[in-house]
Short mmCIF file of C-alpha atoms in Angstrom, two decimals:
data_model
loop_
_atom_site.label_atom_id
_atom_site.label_comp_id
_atom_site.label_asym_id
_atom_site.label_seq_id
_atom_site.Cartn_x
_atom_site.Cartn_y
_atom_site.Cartn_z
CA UNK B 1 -9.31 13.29 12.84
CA UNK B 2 -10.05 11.51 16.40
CA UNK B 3 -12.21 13.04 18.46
CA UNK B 4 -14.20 12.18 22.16
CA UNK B 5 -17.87 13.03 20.90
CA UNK B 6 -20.87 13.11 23.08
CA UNK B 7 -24.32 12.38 20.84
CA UNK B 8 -26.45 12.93 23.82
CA UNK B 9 -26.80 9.54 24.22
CA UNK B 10 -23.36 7.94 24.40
CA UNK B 11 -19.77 8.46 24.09
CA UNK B 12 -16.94 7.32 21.63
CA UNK B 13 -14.05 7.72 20.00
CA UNK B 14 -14.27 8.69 16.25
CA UNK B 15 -12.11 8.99 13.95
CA UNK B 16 -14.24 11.16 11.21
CA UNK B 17 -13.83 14.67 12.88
CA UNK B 18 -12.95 17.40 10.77
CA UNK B 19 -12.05 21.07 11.91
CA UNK B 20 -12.31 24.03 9.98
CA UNK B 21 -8.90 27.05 9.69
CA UNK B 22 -8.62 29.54 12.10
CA UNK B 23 -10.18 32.48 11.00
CA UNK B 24 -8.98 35.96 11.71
CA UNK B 25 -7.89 36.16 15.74
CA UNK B 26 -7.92 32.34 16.26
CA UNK B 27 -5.37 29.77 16.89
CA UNK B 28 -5.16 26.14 15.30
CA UNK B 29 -4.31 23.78 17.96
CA UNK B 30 -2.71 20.42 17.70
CA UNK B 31 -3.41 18.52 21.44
CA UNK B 32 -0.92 16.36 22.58
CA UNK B 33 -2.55 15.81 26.06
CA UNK B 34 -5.77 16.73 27.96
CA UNK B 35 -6.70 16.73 31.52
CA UNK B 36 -9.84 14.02 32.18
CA UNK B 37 -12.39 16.67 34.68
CA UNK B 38 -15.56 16.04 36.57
CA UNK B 39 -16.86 18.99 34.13
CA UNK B 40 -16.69 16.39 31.33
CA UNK B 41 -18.03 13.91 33.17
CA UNK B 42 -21.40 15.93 34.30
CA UNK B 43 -21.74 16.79 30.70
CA UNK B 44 -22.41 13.13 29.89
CA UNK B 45 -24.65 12.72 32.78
CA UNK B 46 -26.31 15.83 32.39
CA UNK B 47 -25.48 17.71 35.67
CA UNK B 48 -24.17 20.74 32.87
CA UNK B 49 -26.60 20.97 30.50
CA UNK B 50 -24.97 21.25 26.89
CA UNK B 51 -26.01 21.19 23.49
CA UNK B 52 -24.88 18.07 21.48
CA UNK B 53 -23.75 16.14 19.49
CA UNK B 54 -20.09 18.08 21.50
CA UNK B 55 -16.38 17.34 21.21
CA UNK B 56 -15.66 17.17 25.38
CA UNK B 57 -12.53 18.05 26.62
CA UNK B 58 -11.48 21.24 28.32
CA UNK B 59 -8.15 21.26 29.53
CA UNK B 60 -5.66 21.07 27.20
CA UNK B 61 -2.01 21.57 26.00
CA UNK B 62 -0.38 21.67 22.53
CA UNK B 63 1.79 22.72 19.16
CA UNK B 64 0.29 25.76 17.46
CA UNK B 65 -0.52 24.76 13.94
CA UNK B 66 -1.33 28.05 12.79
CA UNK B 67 -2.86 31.04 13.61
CA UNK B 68 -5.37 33.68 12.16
CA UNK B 69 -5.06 37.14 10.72
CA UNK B 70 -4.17 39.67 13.57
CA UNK B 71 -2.38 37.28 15.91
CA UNK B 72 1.40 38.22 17.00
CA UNK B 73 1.82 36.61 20.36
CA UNK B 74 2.29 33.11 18.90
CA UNK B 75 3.20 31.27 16.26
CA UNK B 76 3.74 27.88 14.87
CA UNK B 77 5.70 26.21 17.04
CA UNK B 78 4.97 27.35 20.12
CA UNK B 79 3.86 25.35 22.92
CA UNK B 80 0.92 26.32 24.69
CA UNK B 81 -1.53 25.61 27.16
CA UNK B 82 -5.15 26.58 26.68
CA UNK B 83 -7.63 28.28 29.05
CA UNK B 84 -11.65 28.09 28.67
CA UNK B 85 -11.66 31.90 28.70
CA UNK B 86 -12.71 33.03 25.45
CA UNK B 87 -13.56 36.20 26.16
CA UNK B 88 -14.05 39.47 24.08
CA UNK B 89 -11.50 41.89 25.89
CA UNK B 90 -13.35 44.69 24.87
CA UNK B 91 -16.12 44.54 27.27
CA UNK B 92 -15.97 46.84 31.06
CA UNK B 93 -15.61 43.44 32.85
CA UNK B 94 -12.93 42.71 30.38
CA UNK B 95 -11.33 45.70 30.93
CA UNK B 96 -11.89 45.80 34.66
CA UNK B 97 -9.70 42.59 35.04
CA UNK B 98 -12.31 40.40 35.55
CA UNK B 99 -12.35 38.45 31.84
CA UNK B 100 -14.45 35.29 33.77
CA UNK B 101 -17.40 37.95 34.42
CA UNK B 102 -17.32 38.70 30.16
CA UNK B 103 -20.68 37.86 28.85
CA UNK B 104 -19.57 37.27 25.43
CA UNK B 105 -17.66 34.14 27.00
CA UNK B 106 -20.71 32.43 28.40
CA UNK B 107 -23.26 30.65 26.90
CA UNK B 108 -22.23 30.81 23.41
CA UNK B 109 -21.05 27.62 21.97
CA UNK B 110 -19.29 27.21 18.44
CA UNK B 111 -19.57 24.55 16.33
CA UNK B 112 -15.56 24.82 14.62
CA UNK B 113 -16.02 21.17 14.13
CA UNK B 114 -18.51 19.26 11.12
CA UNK B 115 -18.55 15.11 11.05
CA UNK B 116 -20.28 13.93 7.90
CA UNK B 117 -20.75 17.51 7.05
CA UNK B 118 -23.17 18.35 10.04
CA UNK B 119 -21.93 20.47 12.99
CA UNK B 120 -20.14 19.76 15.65
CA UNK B 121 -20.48 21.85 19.12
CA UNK B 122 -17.24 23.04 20.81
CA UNK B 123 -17.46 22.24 24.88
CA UNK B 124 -16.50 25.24 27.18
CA UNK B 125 -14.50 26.80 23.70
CA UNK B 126 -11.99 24.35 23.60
CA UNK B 127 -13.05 20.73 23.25
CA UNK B 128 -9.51 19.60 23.71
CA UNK B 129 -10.38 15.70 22.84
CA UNK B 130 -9.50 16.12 19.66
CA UNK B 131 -6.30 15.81 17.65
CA UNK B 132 -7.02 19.64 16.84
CA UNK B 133 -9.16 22.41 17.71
CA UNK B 134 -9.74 25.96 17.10
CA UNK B 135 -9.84 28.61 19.70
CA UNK B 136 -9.94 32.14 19.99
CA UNK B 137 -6.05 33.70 20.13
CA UNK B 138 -6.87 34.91 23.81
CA UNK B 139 -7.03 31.75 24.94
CA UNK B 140 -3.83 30.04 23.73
CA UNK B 141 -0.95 31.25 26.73
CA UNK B 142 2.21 30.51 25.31
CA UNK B 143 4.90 28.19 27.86
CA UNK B 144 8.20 27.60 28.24
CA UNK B 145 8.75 24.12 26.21
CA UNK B 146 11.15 22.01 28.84
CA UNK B 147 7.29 21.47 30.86
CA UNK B 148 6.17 18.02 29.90
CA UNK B 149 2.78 18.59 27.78
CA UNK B 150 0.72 16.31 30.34
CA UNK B 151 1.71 18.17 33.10
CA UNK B 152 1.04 21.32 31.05
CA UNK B 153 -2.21 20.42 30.13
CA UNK B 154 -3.66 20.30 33.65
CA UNK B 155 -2.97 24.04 34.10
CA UNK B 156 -5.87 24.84 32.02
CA UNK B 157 -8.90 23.90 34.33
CA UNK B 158 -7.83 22.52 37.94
CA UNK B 159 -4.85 24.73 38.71
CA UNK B 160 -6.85 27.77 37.37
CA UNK B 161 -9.73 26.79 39.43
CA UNK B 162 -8.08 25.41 42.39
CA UNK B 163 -4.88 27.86 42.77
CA UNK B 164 -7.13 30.76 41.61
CA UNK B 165 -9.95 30.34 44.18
CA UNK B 166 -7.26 30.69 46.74
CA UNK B 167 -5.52 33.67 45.11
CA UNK B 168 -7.22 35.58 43.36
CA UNK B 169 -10.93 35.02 44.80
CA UNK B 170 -10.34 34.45 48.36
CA UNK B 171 -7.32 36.21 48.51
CA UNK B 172 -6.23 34.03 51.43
CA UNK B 173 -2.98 35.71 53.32
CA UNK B 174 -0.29 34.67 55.53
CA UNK B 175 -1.41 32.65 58.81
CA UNK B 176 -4.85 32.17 57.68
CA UNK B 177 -6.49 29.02 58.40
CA UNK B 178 -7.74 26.81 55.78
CA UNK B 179 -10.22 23.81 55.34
CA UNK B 180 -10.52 22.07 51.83
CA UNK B 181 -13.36 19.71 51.50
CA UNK B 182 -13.05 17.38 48.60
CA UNK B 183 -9.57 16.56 47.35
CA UNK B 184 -9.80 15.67 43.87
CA UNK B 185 -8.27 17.35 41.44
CA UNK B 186 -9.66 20.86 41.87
CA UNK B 187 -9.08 20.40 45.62
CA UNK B 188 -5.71 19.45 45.77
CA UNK B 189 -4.92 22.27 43.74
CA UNK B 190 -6.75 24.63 46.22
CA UNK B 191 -4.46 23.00 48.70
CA UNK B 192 -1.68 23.79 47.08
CA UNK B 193 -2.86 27.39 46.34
CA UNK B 194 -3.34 27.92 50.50
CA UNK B 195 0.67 26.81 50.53
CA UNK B 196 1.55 29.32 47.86
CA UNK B 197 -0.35 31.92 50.24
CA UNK B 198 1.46 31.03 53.13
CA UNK B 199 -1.75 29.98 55.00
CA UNK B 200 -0.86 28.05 58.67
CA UNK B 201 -3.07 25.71 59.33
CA UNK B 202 -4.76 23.54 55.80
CA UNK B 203 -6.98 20.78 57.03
CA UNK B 204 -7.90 18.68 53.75
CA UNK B 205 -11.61 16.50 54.10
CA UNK B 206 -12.28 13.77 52.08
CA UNK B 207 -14.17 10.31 52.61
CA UNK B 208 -11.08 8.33 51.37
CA UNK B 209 -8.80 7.77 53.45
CA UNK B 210 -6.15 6.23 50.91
CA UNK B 211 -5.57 10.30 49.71
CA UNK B 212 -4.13 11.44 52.86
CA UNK B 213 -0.39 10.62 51.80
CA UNK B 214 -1.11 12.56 48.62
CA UNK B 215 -3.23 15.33 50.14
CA UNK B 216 -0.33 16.41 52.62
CA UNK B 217 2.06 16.37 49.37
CA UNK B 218 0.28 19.69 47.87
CA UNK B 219 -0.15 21.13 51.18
CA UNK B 220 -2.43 19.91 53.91
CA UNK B 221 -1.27 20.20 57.36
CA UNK B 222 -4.06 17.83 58.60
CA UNK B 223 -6.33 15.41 57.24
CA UNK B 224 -9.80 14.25 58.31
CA UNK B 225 -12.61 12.03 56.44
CA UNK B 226 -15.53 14.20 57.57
CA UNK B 227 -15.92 17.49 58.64
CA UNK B 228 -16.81 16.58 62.01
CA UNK B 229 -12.93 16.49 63.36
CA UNK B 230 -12.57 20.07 61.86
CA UNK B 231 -13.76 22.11 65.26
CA UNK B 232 -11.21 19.64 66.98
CA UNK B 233 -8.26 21.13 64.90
CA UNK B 234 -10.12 24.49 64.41
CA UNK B 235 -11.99 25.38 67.38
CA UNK B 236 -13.17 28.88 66.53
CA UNK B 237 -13.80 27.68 62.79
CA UNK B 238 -11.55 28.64 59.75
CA UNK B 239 -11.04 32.09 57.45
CA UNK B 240 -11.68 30.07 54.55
CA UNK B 241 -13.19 26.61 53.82
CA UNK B 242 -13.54 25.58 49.80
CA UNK B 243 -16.37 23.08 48.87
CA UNK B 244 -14.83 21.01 45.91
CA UNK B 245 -17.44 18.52 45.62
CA UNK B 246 -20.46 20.15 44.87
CA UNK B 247 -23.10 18.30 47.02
CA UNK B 248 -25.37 20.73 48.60
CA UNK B 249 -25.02 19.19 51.76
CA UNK B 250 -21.37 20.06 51.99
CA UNK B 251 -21.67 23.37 51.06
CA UNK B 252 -24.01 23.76 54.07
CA UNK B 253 -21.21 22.18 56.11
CA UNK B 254 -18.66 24.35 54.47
CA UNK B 255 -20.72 27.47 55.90
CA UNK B 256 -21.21 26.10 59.72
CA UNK B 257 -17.26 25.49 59.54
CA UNK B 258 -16.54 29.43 59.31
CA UNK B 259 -14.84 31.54 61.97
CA UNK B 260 -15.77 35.33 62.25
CA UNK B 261 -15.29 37.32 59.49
CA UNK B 262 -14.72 33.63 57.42
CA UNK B 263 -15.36 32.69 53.97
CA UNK B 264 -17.27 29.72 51.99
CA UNK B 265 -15.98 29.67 49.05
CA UNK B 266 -18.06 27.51 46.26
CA UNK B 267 -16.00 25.35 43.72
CA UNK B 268 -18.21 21.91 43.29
CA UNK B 269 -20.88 21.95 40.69
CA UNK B 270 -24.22 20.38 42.24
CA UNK B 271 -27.19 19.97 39.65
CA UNK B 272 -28.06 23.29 38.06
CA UNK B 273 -31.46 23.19 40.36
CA UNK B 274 -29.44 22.36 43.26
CA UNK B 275 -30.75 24.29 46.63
CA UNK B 276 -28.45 24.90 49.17
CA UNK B 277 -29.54 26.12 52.67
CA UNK B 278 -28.21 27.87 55.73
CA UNK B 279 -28.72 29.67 58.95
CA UNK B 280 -29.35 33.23 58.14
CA UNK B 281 -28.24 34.63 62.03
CA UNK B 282 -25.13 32.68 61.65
CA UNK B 283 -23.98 35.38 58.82
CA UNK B 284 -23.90 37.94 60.68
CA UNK B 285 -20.66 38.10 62.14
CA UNK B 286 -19.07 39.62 58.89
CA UNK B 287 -19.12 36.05 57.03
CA UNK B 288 -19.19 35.28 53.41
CA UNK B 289 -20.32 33.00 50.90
CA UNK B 290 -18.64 33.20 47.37
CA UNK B 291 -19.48 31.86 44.05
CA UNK B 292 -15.97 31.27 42.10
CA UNK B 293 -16.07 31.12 37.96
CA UNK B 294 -12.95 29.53 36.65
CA UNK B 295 -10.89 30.81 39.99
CA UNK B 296 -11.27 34.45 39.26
CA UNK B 297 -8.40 33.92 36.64
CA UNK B 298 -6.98 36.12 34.24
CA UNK B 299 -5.00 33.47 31.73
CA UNK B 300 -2.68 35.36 29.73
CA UNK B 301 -1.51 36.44 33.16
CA UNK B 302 -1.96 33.52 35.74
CA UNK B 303 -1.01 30.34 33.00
CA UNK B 304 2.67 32.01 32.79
CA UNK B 305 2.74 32.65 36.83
CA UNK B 306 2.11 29.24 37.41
CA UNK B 307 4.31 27.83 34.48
CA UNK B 308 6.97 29.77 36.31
CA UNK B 309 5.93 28.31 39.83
CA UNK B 310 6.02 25.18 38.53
CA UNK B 311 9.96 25.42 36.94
CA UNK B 312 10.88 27.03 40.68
CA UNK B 313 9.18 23.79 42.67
CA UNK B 314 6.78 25.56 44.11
CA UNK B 315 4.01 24.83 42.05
CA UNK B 316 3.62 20.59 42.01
CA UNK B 317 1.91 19.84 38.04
CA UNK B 318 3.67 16.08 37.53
CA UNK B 319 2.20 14.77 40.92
CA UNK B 320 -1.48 15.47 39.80
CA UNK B 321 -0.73 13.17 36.53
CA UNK B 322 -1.87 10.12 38.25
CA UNK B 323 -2.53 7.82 34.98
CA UNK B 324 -2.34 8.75 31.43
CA UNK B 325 -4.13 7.45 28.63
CA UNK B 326 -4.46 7.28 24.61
CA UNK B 327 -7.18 8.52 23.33
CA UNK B 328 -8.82 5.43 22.35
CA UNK B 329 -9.07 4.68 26.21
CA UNK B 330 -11.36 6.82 26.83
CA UNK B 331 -14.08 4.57 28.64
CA UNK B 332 -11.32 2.79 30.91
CA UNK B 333 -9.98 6.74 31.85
CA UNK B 334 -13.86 7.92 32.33
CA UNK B 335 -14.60 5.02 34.56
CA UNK B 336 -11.68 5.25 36.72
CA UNK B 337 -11.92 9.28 37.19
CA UNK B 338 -15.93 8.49 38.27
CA UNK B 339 -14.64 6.10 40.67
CA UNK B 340 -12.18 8.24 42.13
CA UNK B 341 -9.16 6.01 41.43
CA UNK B 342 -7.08 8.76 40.12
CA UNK B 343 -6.74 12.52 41.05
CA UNK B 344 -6.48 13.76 37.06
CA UNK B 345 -6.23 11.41 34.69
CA UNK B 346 -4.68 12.42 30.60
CA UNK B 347 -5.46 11.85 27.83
CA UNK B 348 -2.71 12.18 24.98
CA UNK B 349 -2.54 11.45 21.11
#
């Protein structure tokens, strides 16, 4: 079986994976196309420390194969997109709606996966560069089957992380001002999200100027290349401004950029020992600064709202597949997502 596997060292393609049955309250997966995100990426050069040797790959979309004892809500056949969630659902947090707080979803990697008989991790529970994987049934959120797989697959990661952020963790509401700093493929999805919401004014910051036409697609009423034009369009700051990027230096811009009562909300992924700093006086004024896991999603729940958004036109999925890529491409599609040169690149077997 082909597989994207990450020694510690290098990366490559091989063909020698192997993947063991679901057991009971699992799901066998066969991917037809995964999302290419900067979480894979910082993997490889170590910004998220993970154990190796790891199947990468985290956003996914597929045919169930089969499924384990005790699972009813789908079967072989179905389509489905997968989440990273794979958490208990027995826990409070679990049953307090907040399955990204469960503890028995963090910081437990599997090893489904053997090549020449030795182990294989699982990345963030999914590892969807492979031709299959195995993940828990909570995970696997069944979807209509007229959405192109591709398209599907990107639900998984950026739209839960971007669209959630604005939704369900910043819980931005009509009229609200907006600034989105970073428009890859997490950000443009925030940008989006801040449309859904009905926000008024979304400025979108990024250094490149050649993603203007694209950030204005998903939303963005305005479009700067530094945050310093922001106070021009905003002059009492904004309710919310999302840090995409994950450069501590942003997120200290991010915080200056607030209006009263405004939010920060934190979606980039600096270095684990990444410091960030601010003025403490400037808080004061009822501002806030929020960490965001996985936007705040639920996935059985939020995957079928935004599968349904998506068949309305409301929710844009094809316009964030900027290049797709077989498998054995990996390098060319790793090289061109590090240089920016496409929003969400796919791979597909």
């Amino acid at each position: 079986m082909r597989g994207v596997l990450f020694d510690g060292k290098q990366v490559q393609v091989v063909d020698d994976l192997e993947v063991r049955a679901p057991g009971a309250g699992e799901v066998l997966v066969a991917i037809s196309a995964a999302g290419l995100c900067h979480s894979d990426l910082s993997v490889v050069d170590g910004t998220i420390p993970f154990p190796v040797p790891v199947v990468l790959g985290h956003e996914g979309a597929g045919v169930v194969e089969a499924v384990g004892a005790g699972v009813g809500h789908v079967v072989p056949g179905d389509h489905v997109a997968l989440s990273t969630l794979a958490n208990c659902g027995a826990c409070a947090e679990c049953d307090r709606g907040r399955p990204t707080m469960c503890r028995h979803a963090i910081g437990r990697p599997g090893q489904p996966f053997t090549r020449g008989g030795r182990p294989v991790f699982q990345f963030a529970s999914n590892s969807a560069f492979a031709e299959r994987t195995v993940v828990k049934a909570v995970q696997a959120v069944r979807i209509p089957k007229d959405i192109p797989l591709p398209s599907a697959a990107l639900i998984g990661c950026g739209v839960l992380t971007g669209v959630g952020a604005v939704l369900n963790r910043a819980r931005v509401d009509r009229g609200d001002s907006v600034v989105v700093i970073g428009t890859g493929g997490v950000g443009l999805n925030v940008l989006q999200g801040a449309r859904i919401a009905g926000a008024l004014r979304i400025v979108a910051v990024d250094a490149n100027p050649a993603k203007e036409a694209v950030a204005r697609r998903f939303g963005a009423t305005g479009f700067l290349t530094s945050t310093e034009g922001v106070r021009d369009v905003l002059p009492t700051g904004a309710d919310h401004v999302f840090e995409c990027v994950g450069r501590v230096e942003l997120v200290r811009q991010a915080i200056d950029l607030l209006d009263r009562h405004g939010q920060a909300v934190l979606l980039g992924v600096p270095p684990a020992t990444a410091e960030a700093s601010f003025l403490v006086s400037s808080m004061y004024l009822d501002k806030s600064i929020l960490g965001c896991r996985y936007g705040s999603s639920r996935p059985q729940r939020d995957i079928a709202l935004y599968a349904e958004l998506y068949r309305e036109g409301r929710l844009l999925l094809d316009e964030l597949v900027t290049a797709t890529y077989p498998v054995e491409d990996f390098e060319k599609a790793m090289g061109d997502a590090e240089a920016g040169r496409v929003a969400r690149g796919v791979l597909t077997f």
